[in-house]
Short mmCIF file of C-alpha atoms (C1' of nucleotides) in Angstrom, two decimals:
data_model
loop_
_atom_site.label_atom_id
_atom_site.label_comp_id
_atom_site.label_asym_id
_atom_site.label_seq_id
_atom_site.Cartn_x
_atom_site.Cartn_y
_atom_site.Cartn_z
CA UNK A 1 0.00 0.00 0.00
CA UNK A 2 1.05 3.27 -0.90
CA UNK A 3 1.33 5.39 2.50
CA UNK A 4 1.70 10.06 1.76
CA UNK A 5 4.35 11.63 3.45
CA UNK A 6 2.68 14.00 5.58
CA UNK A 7 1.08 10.57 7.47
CA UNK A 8 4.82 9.33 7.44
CA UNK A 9 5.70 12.57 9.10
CA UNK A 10 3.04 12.02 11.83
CA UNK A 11 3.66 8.42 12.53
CA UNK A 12 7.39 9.08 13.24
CA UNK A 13 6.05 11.66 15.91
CA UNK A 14 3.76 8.96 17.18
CA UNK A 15 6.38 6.86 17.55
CA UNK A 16 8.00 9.54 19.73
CA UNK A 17 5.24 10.53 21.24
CA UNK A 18 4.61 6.89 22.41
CA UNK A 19 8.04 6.02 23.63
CA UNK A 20 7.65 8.67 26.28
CA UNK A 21 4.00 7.24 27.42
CA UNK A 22 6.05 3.62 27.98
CA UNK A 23 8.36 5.05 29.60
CA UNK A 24 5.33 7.44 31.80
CA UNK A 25 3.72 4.22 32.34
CA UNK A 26 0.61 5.10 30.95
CA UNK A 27 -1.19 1.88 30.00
CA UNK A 28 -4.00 3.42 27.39
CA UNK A 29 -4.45 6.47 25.09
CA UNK A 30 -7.07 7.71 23.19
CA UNK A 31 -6.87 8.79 19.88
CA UNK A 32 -8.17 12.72 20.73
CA UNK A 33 -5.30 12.48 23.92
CA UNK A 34 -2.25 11.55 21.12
CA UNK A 35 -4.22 14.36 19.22
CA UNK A 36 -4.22 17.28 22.03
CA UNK A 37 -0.02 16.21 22.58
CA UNK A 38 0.67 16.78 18.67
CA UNK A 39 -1.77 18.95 17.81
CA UNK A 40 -3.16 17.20 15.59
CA UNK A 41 -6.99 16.15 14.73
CA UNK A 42 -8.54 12.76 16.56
CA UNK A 43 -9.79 12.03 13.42
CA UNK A 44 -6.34 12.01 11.60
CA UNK A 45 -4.68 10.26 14.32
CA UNK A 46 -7.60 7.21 13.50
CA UNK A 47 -6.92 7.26 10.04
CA UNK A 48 -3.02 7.73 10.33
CA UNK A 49 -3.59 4.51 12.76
CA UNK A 50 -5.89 2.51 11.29
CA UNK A 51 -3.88 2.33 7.94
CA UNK A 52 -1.75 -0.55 9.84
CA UNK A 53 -4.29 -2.17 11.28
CA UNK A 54 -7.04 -2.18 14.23
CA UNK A 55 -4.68 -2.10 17.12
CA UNK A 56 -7.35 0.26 19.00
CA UNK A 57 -10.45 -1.17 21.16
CA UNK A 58 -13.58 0.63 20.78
CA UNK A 59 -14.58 2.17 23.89
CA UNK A 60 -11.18 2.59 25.50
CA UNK A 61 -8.65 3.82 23.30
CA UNK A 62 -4.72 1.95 22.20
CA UNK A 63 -3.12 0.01 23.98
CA UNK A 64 0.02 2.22 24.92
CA UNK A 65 2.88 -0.42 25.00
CA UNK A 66 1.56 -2.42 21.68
CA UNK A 67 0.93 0.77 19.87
CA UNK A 68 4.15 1.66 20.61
CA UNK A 69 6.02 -1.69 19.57
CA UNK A 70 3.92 -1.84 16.53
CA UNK A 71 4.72 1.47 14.85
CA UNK A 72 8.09 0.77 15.80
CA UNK A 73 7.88 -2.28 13.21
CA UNK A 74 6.20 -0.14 10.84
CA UNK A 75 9.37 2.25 10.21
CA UNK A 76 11.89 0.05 11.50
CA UNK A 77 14.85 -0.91 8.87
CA UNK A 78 15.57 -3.82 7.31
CA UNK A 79 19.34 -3.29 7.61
CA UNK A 80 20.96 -0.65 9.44
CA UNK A 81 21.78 2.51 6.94
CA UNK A 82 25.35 3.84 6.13
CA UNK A 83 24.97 7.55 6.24
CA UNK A 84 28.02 10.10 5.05
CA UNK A 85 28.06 14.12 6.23
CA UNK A 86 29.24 16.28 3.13
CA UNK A 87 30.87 20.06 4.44
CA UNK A 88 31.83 20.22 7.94
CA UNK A 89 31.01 23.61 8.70
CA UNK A 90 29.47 24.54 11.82
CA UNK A 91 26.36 22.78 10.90
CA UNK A 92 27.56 19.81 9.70
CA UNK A 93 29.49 19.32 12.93
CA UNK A 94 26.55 20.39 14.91
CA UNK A 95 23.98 17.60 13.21
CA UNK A 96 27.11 14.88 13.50
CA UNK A 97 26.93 15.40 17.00
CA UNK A 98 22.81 15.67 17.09
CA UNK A 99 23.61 12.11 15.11
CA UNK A 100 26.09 9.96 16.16
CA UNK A 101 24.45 8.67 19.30
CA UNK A 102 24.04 4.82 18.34
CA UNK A 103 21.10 4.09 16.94
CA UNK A 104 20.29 0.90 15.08
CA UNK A 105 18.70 2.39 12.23
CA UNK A 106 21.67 4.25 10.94
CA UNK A 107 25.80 4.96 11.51
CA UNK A 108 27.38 7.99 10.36
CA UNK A 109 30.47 6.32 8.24
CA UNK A 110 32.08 9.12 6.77
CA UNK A 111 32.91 12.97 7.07
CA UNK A 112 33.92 14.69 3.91
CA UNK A 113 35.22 18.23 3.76
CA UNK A 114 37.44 20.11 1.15
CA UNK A 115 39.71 21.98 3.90
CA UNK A 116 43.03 19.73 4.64
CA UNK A 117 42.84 21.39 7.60
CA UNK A 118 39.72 19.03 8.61
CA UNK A 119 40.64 15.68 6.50
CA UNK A 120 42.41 12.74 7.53
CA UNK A 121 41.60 13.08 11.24
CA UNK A 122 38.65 11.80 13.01
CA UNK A 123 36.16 14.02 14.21
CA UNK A 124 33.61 12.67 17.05
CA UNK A 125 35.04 9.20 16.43
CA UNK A 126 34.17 9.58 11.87
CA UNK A 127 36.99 9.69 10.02
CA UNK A 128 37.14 13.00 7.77
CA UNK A 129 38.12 12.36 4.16
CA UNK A 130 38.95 14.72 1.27
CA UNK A 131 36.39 15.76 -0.95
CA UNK A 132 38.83 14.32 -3.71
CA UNK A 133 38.36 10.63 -2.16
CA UNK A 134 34.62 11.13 -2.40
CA UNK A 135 33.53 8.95 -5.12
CA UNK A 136 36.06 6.14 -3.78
CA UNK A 137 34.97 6.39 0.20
CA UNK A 138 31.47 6.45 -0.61
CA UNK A 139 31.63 3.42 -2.64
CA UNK A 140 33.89 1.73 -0.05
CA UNK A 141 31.26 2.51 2.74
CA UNK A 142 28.64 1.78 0.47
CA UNK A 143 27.22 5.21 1.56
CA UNK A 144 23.06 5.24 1.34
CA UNK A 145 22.27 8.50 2.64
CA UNK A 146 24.35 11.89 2.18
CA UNK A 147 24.00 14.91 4.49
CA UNK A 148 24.77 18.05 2.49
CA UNK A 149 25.94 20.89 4.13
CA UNK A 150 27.76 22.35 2.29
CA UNK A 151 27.69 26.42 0.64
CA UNK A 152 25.19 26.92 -2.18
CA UNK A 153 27.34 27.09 -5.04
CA UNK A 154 28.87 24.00 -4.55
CA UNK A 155 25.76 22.16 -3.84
CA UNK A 156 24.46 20.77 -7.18
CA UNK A 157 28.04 19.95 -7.99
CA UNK A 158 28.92 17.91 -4.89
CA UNK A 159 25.53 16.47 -5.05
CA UNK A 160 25.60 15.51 -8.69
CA UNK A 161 29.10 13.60 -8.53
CA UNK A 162 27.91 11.94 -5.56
CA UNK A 163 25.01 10.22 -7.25
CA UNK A 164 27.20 8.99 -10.16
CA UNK A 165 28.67 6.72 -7.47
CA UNK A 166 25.51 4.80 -7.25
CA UNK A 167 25.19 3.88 -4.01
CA UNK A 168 23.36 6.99 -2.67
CA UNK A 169 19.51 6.64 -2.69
CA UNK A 170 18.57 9.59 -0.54
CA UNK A 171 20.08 12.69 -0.16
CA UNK A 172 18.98 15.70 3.04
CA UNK A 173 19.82 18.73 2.12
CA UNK A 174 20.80 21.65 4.37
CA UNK A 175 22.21 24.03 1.42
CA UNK A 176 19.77 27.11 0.09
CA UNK A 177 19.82 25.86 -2.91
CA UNK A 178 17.41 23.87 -5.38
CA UNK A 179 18.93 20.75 -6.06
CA UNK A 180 18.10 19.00 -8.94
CA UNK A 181 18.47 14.97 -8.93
CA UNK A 182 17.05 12.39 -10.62
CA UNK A 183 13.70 10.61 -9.50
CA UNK A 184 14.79 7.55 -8.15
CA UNK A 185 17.02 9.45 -5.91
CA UNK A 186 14.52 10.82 -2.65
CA UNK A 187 15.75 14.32 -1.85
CA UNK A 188 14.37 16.29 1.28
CA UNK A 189 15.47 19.76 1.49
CA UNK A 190 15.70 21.43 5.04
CA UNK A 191 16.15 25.36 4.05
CA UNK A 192 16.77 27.52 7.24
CA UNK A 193 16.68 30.77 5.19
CA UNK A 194 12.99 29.87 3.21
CA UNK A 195 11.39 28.57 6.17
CA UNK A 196 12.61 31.78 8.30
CA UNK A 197 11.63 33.87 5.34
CA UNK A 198 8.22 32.58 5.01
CA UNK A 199 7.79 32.49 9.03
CA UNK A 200 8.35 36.34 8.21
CA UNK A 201 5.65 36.77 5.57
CA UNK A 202 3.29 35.66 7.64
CA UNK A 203 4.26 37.92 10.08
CA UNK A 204 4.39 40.89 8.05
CA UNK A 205 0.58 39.65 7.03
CA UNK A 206 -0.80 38.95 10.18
CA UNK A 207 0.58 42.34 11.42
CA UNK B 1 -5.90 38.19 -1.11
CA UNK B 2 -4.99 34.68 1.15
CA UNK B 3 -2.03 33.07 0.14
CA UNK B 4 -0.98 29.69 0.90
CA UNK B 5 1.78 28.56 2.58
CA UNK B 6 3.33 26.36 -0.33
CA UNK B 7 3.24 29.49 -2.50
CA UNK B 8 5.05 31.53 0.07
CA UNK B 9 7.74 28.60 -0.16
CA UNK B 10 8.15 28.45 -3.98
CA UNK B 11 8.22 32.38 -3.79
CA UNK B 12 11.05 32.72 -1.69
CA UNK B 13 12.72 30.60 -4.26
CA UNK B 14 11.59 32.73 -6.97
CA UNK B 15 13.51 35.48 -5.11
CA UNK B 16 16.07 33.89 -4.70
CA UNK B 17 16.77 32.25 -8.44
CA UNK B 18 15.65 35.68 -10.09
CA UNK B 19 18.77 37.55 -7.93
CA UNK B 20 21.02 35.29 -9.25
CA UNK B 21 19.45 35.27 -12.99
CA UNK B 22 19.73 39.28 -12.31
CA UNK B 23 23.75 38.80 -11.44
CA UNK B 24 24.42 36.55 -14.80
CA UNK B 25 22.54 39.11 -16.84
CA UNK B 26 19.85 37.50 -18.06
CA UNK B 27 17.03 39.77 -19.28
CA UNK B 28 14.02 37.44 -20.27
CA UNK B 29 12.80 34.13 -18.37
CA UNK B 30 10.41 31.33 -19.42
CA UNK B 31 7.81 29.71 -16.88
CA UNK B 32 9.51 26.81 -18.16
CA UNK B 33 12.70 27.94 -17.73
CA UNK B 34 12.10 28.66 -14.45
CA UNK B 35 10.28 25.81 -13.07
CA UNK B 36 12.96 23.21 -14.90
CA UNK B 37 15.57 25.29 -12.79
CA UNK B 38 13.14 24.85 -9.60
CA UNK B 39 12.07 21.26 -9.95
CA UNK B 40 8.25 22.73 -10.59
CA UNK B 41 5.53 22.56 -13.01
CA UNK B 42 5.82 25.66 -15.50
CA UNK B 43 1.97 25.98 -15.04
CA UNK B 44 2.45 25.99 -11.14
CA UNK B 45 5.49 28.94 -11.53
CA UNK B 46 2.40 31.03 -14.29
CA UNK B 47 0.03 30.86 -11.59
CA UNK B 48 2.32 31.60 -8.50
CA UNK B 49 2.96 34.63 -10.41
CA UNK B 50 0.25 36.20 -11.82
CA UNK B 51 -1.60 36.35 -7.69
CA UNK B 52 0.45 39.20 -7.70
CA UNK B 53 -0.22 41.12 -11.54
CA UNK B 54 0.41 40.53 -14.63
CA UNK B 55 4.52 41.14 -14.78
CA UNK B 56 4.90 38.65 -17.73
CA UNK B 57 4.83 39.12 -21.60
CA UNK B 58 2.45 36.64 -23.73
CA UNK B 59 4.91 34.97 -26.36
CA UNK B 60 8.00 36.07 -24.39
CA UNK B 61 8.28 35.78 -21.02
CA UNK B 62 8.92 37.43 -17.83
CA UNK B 63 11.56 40.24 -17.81
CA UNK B 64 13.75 38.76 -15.09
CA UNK B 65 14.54 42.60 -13.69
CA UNK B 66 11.32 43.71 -12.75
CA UNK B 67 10.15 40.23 -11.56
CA UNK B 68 12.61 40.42 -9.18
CA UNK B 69 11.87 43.67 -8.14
CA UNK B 70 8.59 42.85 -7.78
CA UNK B 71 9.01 39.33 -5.98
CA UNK B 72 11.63 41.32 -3.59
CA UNK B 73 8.23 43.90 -2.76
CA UNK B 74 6.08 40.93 -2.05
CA UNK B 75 8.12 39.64 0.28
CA UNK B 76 9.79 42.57 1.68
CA UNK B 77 9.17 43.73 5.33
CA UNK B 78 7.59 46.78 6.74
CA UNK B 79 10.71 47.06 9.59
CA UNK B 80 13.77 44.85 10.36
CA UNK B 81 12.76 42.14 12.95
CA UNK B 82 14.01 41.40 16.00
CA UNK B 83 15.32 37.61 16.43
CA UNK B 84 16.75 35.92 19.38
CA UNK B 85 18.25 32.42 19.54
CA UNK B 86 17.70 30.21 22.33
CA UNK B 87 20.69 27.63 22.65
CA UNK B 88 24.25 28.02 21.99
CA UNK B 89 24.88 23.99 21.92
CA UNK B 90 26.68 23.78 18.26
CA UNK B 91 23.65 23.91 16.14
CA UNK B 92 22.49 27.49 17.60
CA UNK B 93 26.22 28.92 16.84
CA UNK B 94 26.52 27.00 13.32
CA UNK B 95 22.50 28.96 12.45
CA UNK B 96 24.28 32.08 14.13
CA UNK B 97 26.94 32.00 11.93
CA UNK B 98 24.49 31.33 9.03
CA UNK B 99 21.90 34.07 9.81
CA UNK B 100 24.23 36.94 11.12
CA UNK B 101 25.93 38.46 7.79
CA UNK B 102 23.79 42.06 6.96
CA UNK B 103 20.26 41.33 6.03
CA UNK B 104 17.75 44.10 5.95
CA UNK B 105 14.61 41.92 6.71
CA UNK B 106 15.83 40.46 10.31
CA UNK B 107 18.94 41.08 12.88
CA UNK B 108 20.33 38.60 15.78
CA UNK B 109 19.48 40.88 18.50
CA UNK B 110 20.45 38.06 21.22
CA UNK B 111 21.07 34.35 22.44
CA UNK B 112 20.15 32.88 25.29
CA UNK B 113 21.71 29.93 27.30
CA UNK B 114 21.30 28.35 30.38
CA UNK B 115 25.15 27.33 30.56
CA UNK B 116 27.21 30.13 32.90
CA UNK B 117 30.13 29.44 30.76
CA UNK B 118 28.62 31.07 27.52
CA UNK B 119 26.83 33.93 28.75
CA UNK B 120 28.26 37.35 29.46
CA UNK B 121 29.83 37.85 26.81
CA UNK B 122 29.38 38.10 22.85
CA UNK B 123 29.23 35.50 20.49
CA UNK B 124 30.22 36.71 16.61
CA UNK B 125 29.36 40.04 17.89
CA UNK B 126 25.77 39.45 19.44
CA UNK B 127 25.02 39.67 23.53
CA UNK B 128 24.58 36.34 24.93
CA UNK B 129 22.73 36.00 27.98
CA UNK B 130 21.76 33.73 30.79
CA UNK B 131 18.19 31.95 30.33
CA UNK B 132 17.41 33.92 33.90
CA UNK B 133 16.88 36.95 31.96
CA UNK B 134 14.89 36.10 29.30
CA UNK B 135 11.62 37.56 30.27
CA UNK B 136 13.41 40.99 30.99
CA UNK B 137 15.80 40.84 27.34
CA UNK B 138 12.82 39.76 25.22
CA UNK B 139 11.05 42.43 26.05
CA UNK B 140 13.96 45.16 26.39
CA UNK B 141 14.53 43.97 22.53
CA UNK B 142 11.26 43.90 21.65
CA UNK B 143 12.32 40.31 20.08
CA UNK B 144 9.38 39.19 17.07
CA UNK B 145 10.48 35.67 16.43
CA UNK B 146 13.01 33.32 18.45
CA UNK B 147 14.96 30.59 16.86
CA UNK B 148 15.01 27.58 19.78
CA UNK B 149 17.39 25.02 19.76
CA UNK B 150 17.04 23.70 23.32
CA UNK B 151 17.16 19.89 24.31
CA UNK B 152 14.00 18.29 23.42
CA UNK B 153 12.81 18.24 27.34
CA UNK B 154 13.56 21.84 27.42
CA UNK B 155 11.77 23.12 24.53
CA UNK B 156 8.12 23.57 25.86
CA UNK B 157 8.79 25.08 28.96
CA UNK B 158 11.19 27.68 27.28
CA UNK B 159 8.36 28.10 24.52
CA UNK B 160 5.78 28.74 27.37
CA UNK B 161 7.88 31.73 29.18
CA UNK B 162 8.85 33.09 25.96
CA UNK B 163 5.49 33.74 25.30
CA UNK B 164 4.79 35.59 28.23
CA UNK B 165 6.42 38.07 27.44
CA UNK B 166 3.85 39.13 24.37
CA UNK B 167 6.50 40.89 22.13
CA UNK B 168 7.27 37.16 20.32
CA UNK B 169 4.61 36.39 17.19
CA UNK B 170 6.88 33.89 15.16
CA UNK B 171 8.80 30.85 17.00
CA UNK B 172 11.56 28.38 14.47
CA UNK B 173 11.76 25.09 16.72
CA UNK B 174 14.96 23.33 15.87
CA UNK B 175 14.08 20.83 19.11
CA UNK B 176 13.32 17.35 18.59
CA UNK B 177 9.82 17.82 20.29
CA UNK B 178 5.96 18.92 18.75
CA UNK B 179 5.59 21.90 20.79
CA UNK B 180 2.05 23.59 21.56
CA UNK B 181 1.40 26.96 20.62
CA UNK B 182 -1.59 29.36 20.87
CA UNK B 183 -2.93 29.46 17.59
CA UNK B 184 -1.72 33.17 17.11
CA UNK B 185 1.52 32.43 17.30
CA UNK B 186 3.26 31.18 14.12
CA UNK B 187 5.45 27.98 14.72
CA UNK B 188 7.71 26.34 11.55
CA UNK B 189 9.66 22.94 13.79
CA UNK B 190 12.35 21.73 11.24
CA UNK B 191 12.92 18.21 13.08
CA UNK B 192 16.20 16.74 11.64
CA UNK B 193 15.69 13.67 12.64
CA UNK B 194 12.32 13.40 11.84
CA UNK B 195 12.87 14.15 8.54
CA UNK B 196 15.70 11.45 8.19
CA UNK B 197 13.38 9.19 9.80
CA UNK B 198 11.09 9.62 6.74
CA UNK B 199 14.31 9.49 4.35
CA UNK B 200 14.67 6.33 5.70
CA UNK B 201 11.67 4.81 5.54
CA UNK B 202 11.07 6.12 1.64
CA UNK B 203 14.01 4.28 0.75
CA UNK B 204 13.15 1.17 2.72
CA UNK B 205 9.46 1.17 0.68
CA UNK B 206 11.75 1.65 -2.89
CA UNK B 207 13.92 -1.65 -2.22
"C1'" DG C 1 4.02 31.09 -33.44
"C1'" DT C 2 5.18 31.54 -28.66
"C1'" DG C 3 4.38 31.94 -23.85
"C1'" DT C 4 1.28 34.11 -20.43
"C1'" DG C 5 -3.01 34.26 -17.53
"C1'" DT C 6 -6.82 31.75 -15.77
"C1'" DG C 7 -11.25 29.20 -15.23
"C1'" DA C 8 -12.19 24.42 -14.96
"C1'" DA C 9 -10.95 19.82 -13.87
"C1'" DG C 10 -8.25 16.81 -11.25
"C1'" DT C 11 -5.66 15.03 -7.29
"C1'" DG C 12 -4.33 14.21 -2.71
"C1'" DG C 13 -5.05 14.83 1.91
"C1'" DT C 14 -8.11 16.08 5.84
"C1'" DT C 15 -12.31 16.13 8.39
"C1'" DC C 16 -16.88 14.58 9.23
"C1'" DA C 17 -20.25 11.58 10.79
"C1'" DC C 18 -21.80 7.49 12.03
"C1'" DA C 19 -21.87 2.41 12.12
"C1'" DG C 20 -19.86 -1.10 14.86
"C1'" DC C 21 -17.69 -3.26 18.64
"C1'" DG C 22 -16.02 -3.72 23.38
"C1'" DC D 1 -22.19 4.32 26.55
"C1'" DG D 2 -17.36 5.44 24.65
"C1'" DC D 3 -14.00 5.41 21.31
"C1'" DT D 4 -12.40 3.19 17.23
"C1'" DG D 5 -12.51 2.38 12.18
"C1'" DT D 6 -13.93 4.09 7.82
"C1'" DG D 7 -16.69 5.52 3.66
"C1'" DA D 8 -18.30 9.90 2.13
"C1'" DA D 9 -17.95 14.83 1.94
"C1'" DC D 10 -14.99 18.39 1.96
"C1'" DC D 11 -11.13 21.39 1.15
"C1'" DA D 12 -6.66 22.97 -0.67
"C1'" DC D 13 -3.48 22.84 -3.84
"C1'" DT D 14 -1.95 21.43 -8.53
"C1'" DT D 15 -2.39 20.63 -13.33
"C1'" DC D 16 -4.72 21.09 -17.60
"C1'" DA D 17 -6.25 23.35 -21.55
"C1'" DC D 18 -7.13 27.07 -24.11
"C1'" DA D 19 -8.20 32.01 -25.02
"C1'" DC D 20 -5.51 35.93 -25.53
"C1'" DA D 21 -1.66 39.21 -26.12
"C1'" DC D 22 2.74 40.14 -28.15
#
DNA sequence: GTGTGTGAAGTGGTTCACAGCG
DNA sequence: CGCTGTGAACCACTTCACACAC
């Protein structure tokens, strides 16, 4: 079955969401209480729910601890992901850090930077490589997932001799810039600049 | 006239590609042009566009000048805004860094952080000071929007007294956590790891 | 002929409303 | 009686298709 993004984007916080009530030791939630926590409506939290299943009894709500294991299941991985961090700026350091607690989902394999001064060192335990060893490392590590952050103008370039690898099927991207890949590859683009900028529009309209 | 928030997004962008169209030179620009650069539908960029007047030329295009004029009125601002950050762990000095070059539309008026160690003093030129104070700074700066990047178990308590104060309208949550707003207040979260979670689980549904 | 502007049609996602079960 | 599960109605945004201006 083919599952939209934006229900994707809610069950990971469900999955949050419920860790926390396990670990509360709450025993039952209702769909309008998980609803009131993420602000979302009751009646999308059904749907979002019932997509996988009747885990919910009528009359008293989801069983917290099931619920919880369950949508664990549902984005769990079938092999544990080999991610590399491209530019480490500021940013990139910051999300390596944010990252590299284990987690059996993914491991952060590789660091890639064009300043010598960063490469050939390890940085938070990653080894930092040259951006010249790219295509080889990422191969080697058999790199799934790329973190860009690195400056605008050199985004579509890094990002377009990193797909020619083959290896990379997803890429995040921090850089203000449009990328353009091909469809196969999924690209999510996290744009501080747009997202403040539009924050401010609505400001300016609201005012 | 309402306008969406998607459009808001793919306007910024606008913006942003016409400047640098401006910089190479380039006089005319296609819908087509501009939505192949963009990754959208030329259809989508024509009706984007025309919300705001008819700036484009039947049979030749848009004269890439004057829409970006234009674009840069739409979303210009009717004063600079006042933005605070919340959290100087790495990712609040790498957004620092990233936000605080001369911008007419916003200025880094302060951070905030509950660490002794950081406060006091300046960081890349901008007063940091300690989370005690935060009531009396907001409202001394008369701070709009505030960028948070607080631990996760941090963030909705530091939300909460923020918005005491009444000067903040616009809140960017960098924390791992679905905060709760009043609906008057305009909230953008940009959840790393909830979007690599969905990265993730995209590319486990392709294989 | 070429490319815009736009009403109409289509698509995808959300919300409603209620049947159904504990 | 309460809360889930779900088809149907609704809404928002996107895409189409074509008249119109250059």
């Amino acid at each position: 079955m083919r599952i939209a993004e934006p229900t994707v984007e809610r069950l990971v916080q469900y999955g949050r969401l419920l860790e926390s009530l396990v670990a509360k030791g709450k025993k039952v939630v209702s769909s309008k209480e998980i609803g009131d926590m993420l602000s979302f409506k009751a009646s999308q939290v059904r749907k979002d729910l019932s997509y996988f299943g009747e885990i919910g009894k009528r009359g008293v709500g989801y069983p917290v601890e099931q619920l919880s294991r369950h949508i664990g299941q549902i984005l769990a991985s079938p092999r544990q992901w080999s991610i590399g961090i491209i530019g480490v700026g500021k940013l990139g350091e910051a999300l390596l850090g944010y990252l590299s607690f284990h987690n059996e989902k993914f491991r952060i394999e590789a660091l890639f930077d064009a300043d010598c001064g960063k490469t050939g060192k390890e940085i938070q335990g990653i080894p930092c490589f040259h951006s010249d060893e790219m295509a080889v490392r990422i191969r080697e590590k058999a790199i799934d997932v790329v973190i860009l952050t690195v400056p605008a103008y050199a985004a579509q370039t890094v990002a377009d001799s990193v797909l020619k690898v083959g290896t990379v099927k997803g890429i995040l991207n921090f850089a203000p810039f449009a990328l353009t890949v091909p469809e196969d590859v999924f690209l999510i683009s996290m744009d501080i600049s747009v997202e403040l900028e539009k924050l401010l529009f609505f400001l300016k309209h609201k005012e």
